[in-house]
Structures are given as C-alpha cells and as structure tokens.
Amino acid sequence: MEHLEKLENTSVHILREAYASFKNLCMLWSIGKDSTVLLWLARKAFFGHVPFPLIHIDTHYKIPEMIQYRDRLALEWKLDMIYGENREALDQKQTFPDHRTTRIQCCKNLKTEPLKQVLSGAWPRHRLNHDTGKYELDRNTEPFTGVIAGIRADEEGSRSKERYFSPRDLDNTWDIGEQPPEFWNQYKTDFAPGTHIRIHPLLDWTEVDIWEYIGKEKIPVVPLYFDQGDGRRYRSLGCAPCTNPVESTAKNVGEIVAELKSGKFSRVAERSGRAQDKEDGGGLEELRKQGYM
C-alpha cells in the first residue's frame, strides 16, 4: 500500500473510532495546513459530511487572509462552524500587541484560556448561520468532552510526546507521565467519567507528507503558504504580530515539496517563524501542559 494511503487509512480509522467512542465531539480548526488536511480527512471518513462542529479560537490577531479563508470554506463545505474568543482580555488590551503582556502570556490569554472555557461551555460561543452567512451567539452551552486536533509528532518536541487518544483533566491540564500506552492500532478509548480527551489522528504525518497529500488531493489552502513574488512564504501560520515568513521562492505545492526534500530546512524548525516558541525556551511544552492547542 502506498505511504500516503496508509496514513490516510489510519487517520480515517482514528476519526471513526473517536466518533463512535465519545459524545459531544468537536474538531479544532486553526486554518493551517495540518488542521485543514484533518478536516479533509474527516469529510472523507464520513462521506462528505463532518458530523461534529469545527471550533476556531479567534485571537483577532490572525492574518486577515486566514479568517477570509475560514469563512469561505465553512460556507462552501457546509461546516458547522463555531468560534470562541477572550473578549475580556481583548477589551482590556491584555495582549502582546498592546504591550501589556509577554508573547507567552498573550497566548495564554487569547488561546489557552478561551479554548478551555469555550470547550466547557462557560464562555459564549458564536455559531455560523448558513442562511445569513453571519455568526450568532450559540444557545447551546453543553461542554465538548472530546476534541480532535491536527497536531503532528514531528512538528515540535512536546507534540512528539502525545498519544492518539490523550486524556486531560477537567481543567485541560496535560500530565505527560500519566498517558496510557498505545500498542499498534489498539487504542485506549475507555476513560473514567469526567475525563477530557484530545484526539490526534495526524501524529504520524510529517511536513512533507502533509504537502504531498495536499497536492495529491488538491486541497485548497491559504495562499500565504506560497511565495507571492517577494521571495518569502509562511511555513507555519499564526497571529500576525508573532509569525514571520521564511525565505522561499516556492510558488506552489510541488515546489514546496521539492524545497523540503532538498534539505533546505533540515536544520530549521518548522515553527521557527513563531516568535512565542522562542520566548517559551524553544518549545511549547509548558503551554501545552496548561491546555494550549
């Protein structure tokens, strides 16, 4: 069986296993290449219909093209789209761009905390009305107990320590030492009541796998990933004040794959353009232990 086909089959199997095992499931969509591949796989796994909501934590500092892409695809693919935010931190300007916090604290304020509160239903959620094309306050405040996320083990160190089915406590805190073992395709999906589960169907994929699959399946991605004529492109997408492009003239998926296989970035971390990673000491482990996506 061809390599990408094996990866696809495993991810589809995990998605179906998750849907069969957990109630109140949702999927995080950061709008980046990995979570968009995950979304594509979910559409394949359930024959064109994604049977759970897509959650996006909107920091309101994302690169504008990302939000335009999110809403266009949500309408075209008829996605049950929900976004959450930390309105209080934004109103009080407790953010790095407002010079009130560090980058790490800004990530906690605008990503980690709203993710926890939106998943629990404690904070307002905004759901896309497909009739009007606008977001409305979601009256459903039921908590999501299982969350599917598009992280990859090779992306950065802390993510290599994850499991396909990873338990968190009710506060979303991650205890790395208390994760269950996973042998081959025998996944543990039976957890104590009250356990919050994160599901990671893309753990085995690499950056090259993702781009080769995008090319093979012709998956639409945000154009920011390609050189627009100034010799730069984004390798990893995030908030505008903390995300920088890399030097690259790759203008399409084939050129990105060739560039990655050339070894040009073999000694450059995929998230090297994400400034908060450097502030965190070069990794995201502490943020992830506290619930970061």
C-alpha positions in Angstrom: 0.0 0.0 0.0 1.3 3.4 -0.9 2.6 5.5 2.0 0.0 8.3 1.9 -2.8 5.8 1.5 -1.6 4.1 4.7 -1.5 7.4 6.6 -4.9 8.3 5.3 -6.4 4.9 6.3 -5.0 5.2 9.8 -6.3 8.7 10.3 -9.7 7.9 9.0 -9.8 4.8 11.3 -9.0 7.0 14.3 -11.6 9.6 13.3 -14.3 6.9 13.1 -13.1 5.3 16.3 -13.4 8.7 18.1 -16.8 9.4 16.7 -18.0 6.0 17.8 -16.5 6.3 21.3 -17.2 9.9 22.5 -20.2 12.1 22.8 -20.1 15.8 22.3 -17.1 15.7 20.0 -15.6 18.7 18.2 -12.6 19.4 15.9 -10.2 22.3 16.3 -9.5 24.1 13.0 -6.6 26.5 13.2 -6.9 27.2 9.5 -3.4 26.0 8.9 -2.3 23.2 6.5 -2.4 20.4 9.1 -5.8 21.0 10.5 -7.2 21.6 7.0 -5.8 18.2 6.0 -7.5 16.8 9.1 -10.8 18.5 8.0 -10.4 17.0 4.6 -9.9 13.5 6.1 -13.0 14.0 8.3 -15.0 14.7 5.2 -13.7 11.5 3.7 -14.3 9.5 6.8 -17.9 10.5 6.9 -18.7 10.6 3.2 -18.6 14.3 2.7 -20.4 15.4 5.9 -18.4 16.4 9.0 -20.7 15.1 11.9 -19.3 17.4 14.6 -18.6 21.1 14.9 -15.4 22.8 13.9 -14.0 25.1 16.6 -11.7 28.0 15.9 -10.3 30.2 18.7 -10.2 33.6 17.2 -7.5 35.8 18.8 -8.5 38.7 16.4 -4.8 39.0 15.5 -4.8 36.2 12.9 -3.5 37.3 9.4 -6.7 38.5 7.7 -6.5 36.1 4.8 -6.8 33.3 7.3 -10.2 34.4 8.5 -11.5 35.1 5.0 -10.4 31.5 4.0 -12.1 30.1 7.1 -15.5 31.6 6.4 -15.4 31.0 2.7 -14.7 27.3 3.2 -17.1 26.9 6.0 -19.9 28.1 3.7 -18.8 26.1 0.7 -18.3 22.9 2.6 -21.4 23.5 4.8 -19.4 23.2 8.0 -20.9 23.6 11.5 -18.5 26.4 12.3 -18.1 27.8 15.8 -15.6 30.4 17.0 -14.7 31.4 20.6 -12.6 34.3 21.9 -11.4 36.0 25.1 -13.5 39.2 24.8 -12.5 40.5 28.3 -8.7 40.2 27.5 -9.2 41.9 24.2 -11.3 44.7 25.7 -8.8 45.3 28.5 -5.9 45.1 25.9 -4.2 42.3 27.9 -2.2 41.3 24.8 1.3 41.4 23.4 0.4 43.8 20.5 -0.9 46.2 23.1 2.4 46.0 25.0 0.6 44.8 28.2 1.9 41.2 28.3 4.6 38.9 27.0 4.0 36.8 24.0 3.6 33.7 26.1 1.0 35.4 28.4 -0.8 36.7 25.3 -1.0 33.1 24.0 -2.5 32.1 27.4 -4.9 34.9 27.3 -6.1 34.6 23.7 -5.7 30.9 23.0 -5.3 28.6 26.1 -7.9 30.2 28.3 -10.7 30.7 25.7 -10.1 27.2 24.4 -10.8 25.8 27.9 -13.7 28.0 28.5 -15.3 27.5 25.1 -14.9 23.8 25.3 -16.5 23.7 28.7 -19.4 26.0 27.5 -18.6 28.5 30.2 -17.9 31.3 27.7 -20.0 32.5 24.8 -19.6 30.6 21.5 -20.5 32.0 18.1 -22.0 29.7 15.5 -22.2 30.3 11.8 -25.7 30.7 10.4 -25.6 29.4 6.9 -28.7 31.2 5.9 -27.3 34.6 6.7 -23.6 33.9 6.4 -23.2 35.6 9.8 -22.1 34.3 13.2 -24.7 34.3 16.0 -24.5 33.6 19.7 -24.8 29.9 20.2 -27.5 29.0 22.7 -26.1 25.5 23.2 -23.7 25.7 26.1 -23.2 21.9 26.5 -19.5 21.1 27.1 -17.4 19.3 24.5 -15.8 16.3 26.1 -13.7 15.1 23.2 -11.6 17.4 20.9 -9.9 16.3 17.6 -6.7 18.3 16.8 -4.4 18.3 13.8 -1.0 18.2 15.6 1.9 16.2 14.3 4.7 14.5 16.3 7.5 15.9 14.1 6.3 19.5 14.3 7.9 20.2 17.7 9.2 18.4 20.7 6.2 18.4 23.1 3.9 17.1 20.4 6.1 14.0 19.9 5.1 13.0 23.5 1.3 12.9 22.7 -0.9 9.9 22.2 -3.6 9.4 19.6 -6.1 9.4 22.4 -4.7 11.7 25.1 -6.6 12.3 28.4 -6.7 15.6 30.2 -8.3 16.6 33.4 -11.3 18.8 33.6 -9.1 21.9 33.5 -7.4 20.6 30.3 -4.2 20.0 32.2 -1.8 17.5 30.5 0.1 15.1 32.7 2.7 13.6 30.3 3.7 10.8 32.6 0.1 9.5 33.1 -0.7 8.8 29.5 -1.8 5.3 28.6 0.4 3.2 26.3 -0.8 2.6 22.8 0.3 -0.5 21.0 0.0 -0.6 17.3 -3.7 0.1 16.4 -5.1 -0.9 19.8 -6.2 2.5 21.1 -7.5 3.2 24.6 -10.8 4.9 24.3 -12.3 3.9 27.7 -11.6 6.6 30.2 -13.1 7.5 33.6 -16.2 9.7 33.5 -15.3 13.4 33.5 -12.0 12.8 31.6 -11.5 15.3 28.8 -10.0 13.6 25.7 -7.9 15.1 22.9 -7.6 13.0 19.7 -4.7 13.3 17.3 -5.2 11.5 14.1 -2.2 13.1 12.3 0.5 12.2 14.8 2.4 10.0 12.3 2.4 12.5 9.4 5.4 14.6 8.5 5.5 18.1 7.0 6.4 16.5 3.6 3.5 14.0 3.9 1.1 16.9 4.6 2.2 18.8 1.5 2.3 15.7 -0.8 -1.2 14.8 0.4 -2.4 18.4 -0.3 -1.0 18.1 -3.8 -2.4 14.6 -4.4 -5.9 15.6 -3.1 -5.8 19.1 -4.4 -6.9 20.5 -1.0 -7.3 24.3 -1.0 -5.0 26.0 1.5 -4.4 29.7 2.5 -2.3 31.3 -0.3 0.1 32.7 2.4 1.9 29.4 2.2 3.2 30.3 -1.2 5.7 33.0 -2.4 3.6 35.9 -3.7 6.6 37.4 -5.5 8.7 38.8 -2.7 10.8 35.6 -2.1 9.1 34.8 1.1 6.3 32.5 2.3 4.8 31.3 5.6 5.8 27.8 6.6 3.6 27.9 9.8 0.6 30.2 10.3 -0.4 32.0 13.4 -1.1 35.5 14.8 0.3 38.3 12.6 2.4 40.1 15.3 4.3 36.9 16.2 4.5 35.0 12.9 7.2 35.6 10.3 7.6 34.2 6.8 10.7 32.2 5.7 12.9 33.0 2.7 11.5 30.8 -0.1 10.5 31.2 -3.7 8.2 28.1 -3.7 5.0 29.3 -5.5 3.0 26.0 -5.5 2.7 22.7 -3.7 5.1 20.9 -5.9 7.8 23.5 -5.3 7.2 23.3 -1.5 7.7 19.5 -1.6 10.8 19.8 -3.7 12.2 22.5 -1.3 11.5 20.4 1.8 13.1 17.3 0.2 16.2 19.4 -0.9 17.1 19.7 2.8 17.0 23.5 2.8 15.1 23.5 6.1 16.6 20.3 7.6 18.2 22.4 10.4 15.4 24.9 10.6 12.4 24.2 12.9 9.1 24.3 11.1 7.8 26.8 13.7 11.0 28.9 13.5 8.8 31.9 12.4 6.7 31.7 15.5 8.2 34.1 18.0 6.3 32.8 21.0 8.2 29.4 20.7 11.5 31.2 21.3 10.1 33.1 24.3 9.0 29.7 25.8 12.5 28.4 25.6 12.2 26.8 22.2 9.3 24.6 22.9 5.6 24.6 23.7 5.6 22.0 26.5 4.7 24.3 29.3 1.9 26.0 27.3 0.6 22.6 26.2 0.6 21.3 29.8 -1.8 24.1 30.6 -4.1 23.3 27.8 -2.6 25.0 24.7 -3.8 23.5 21.5 
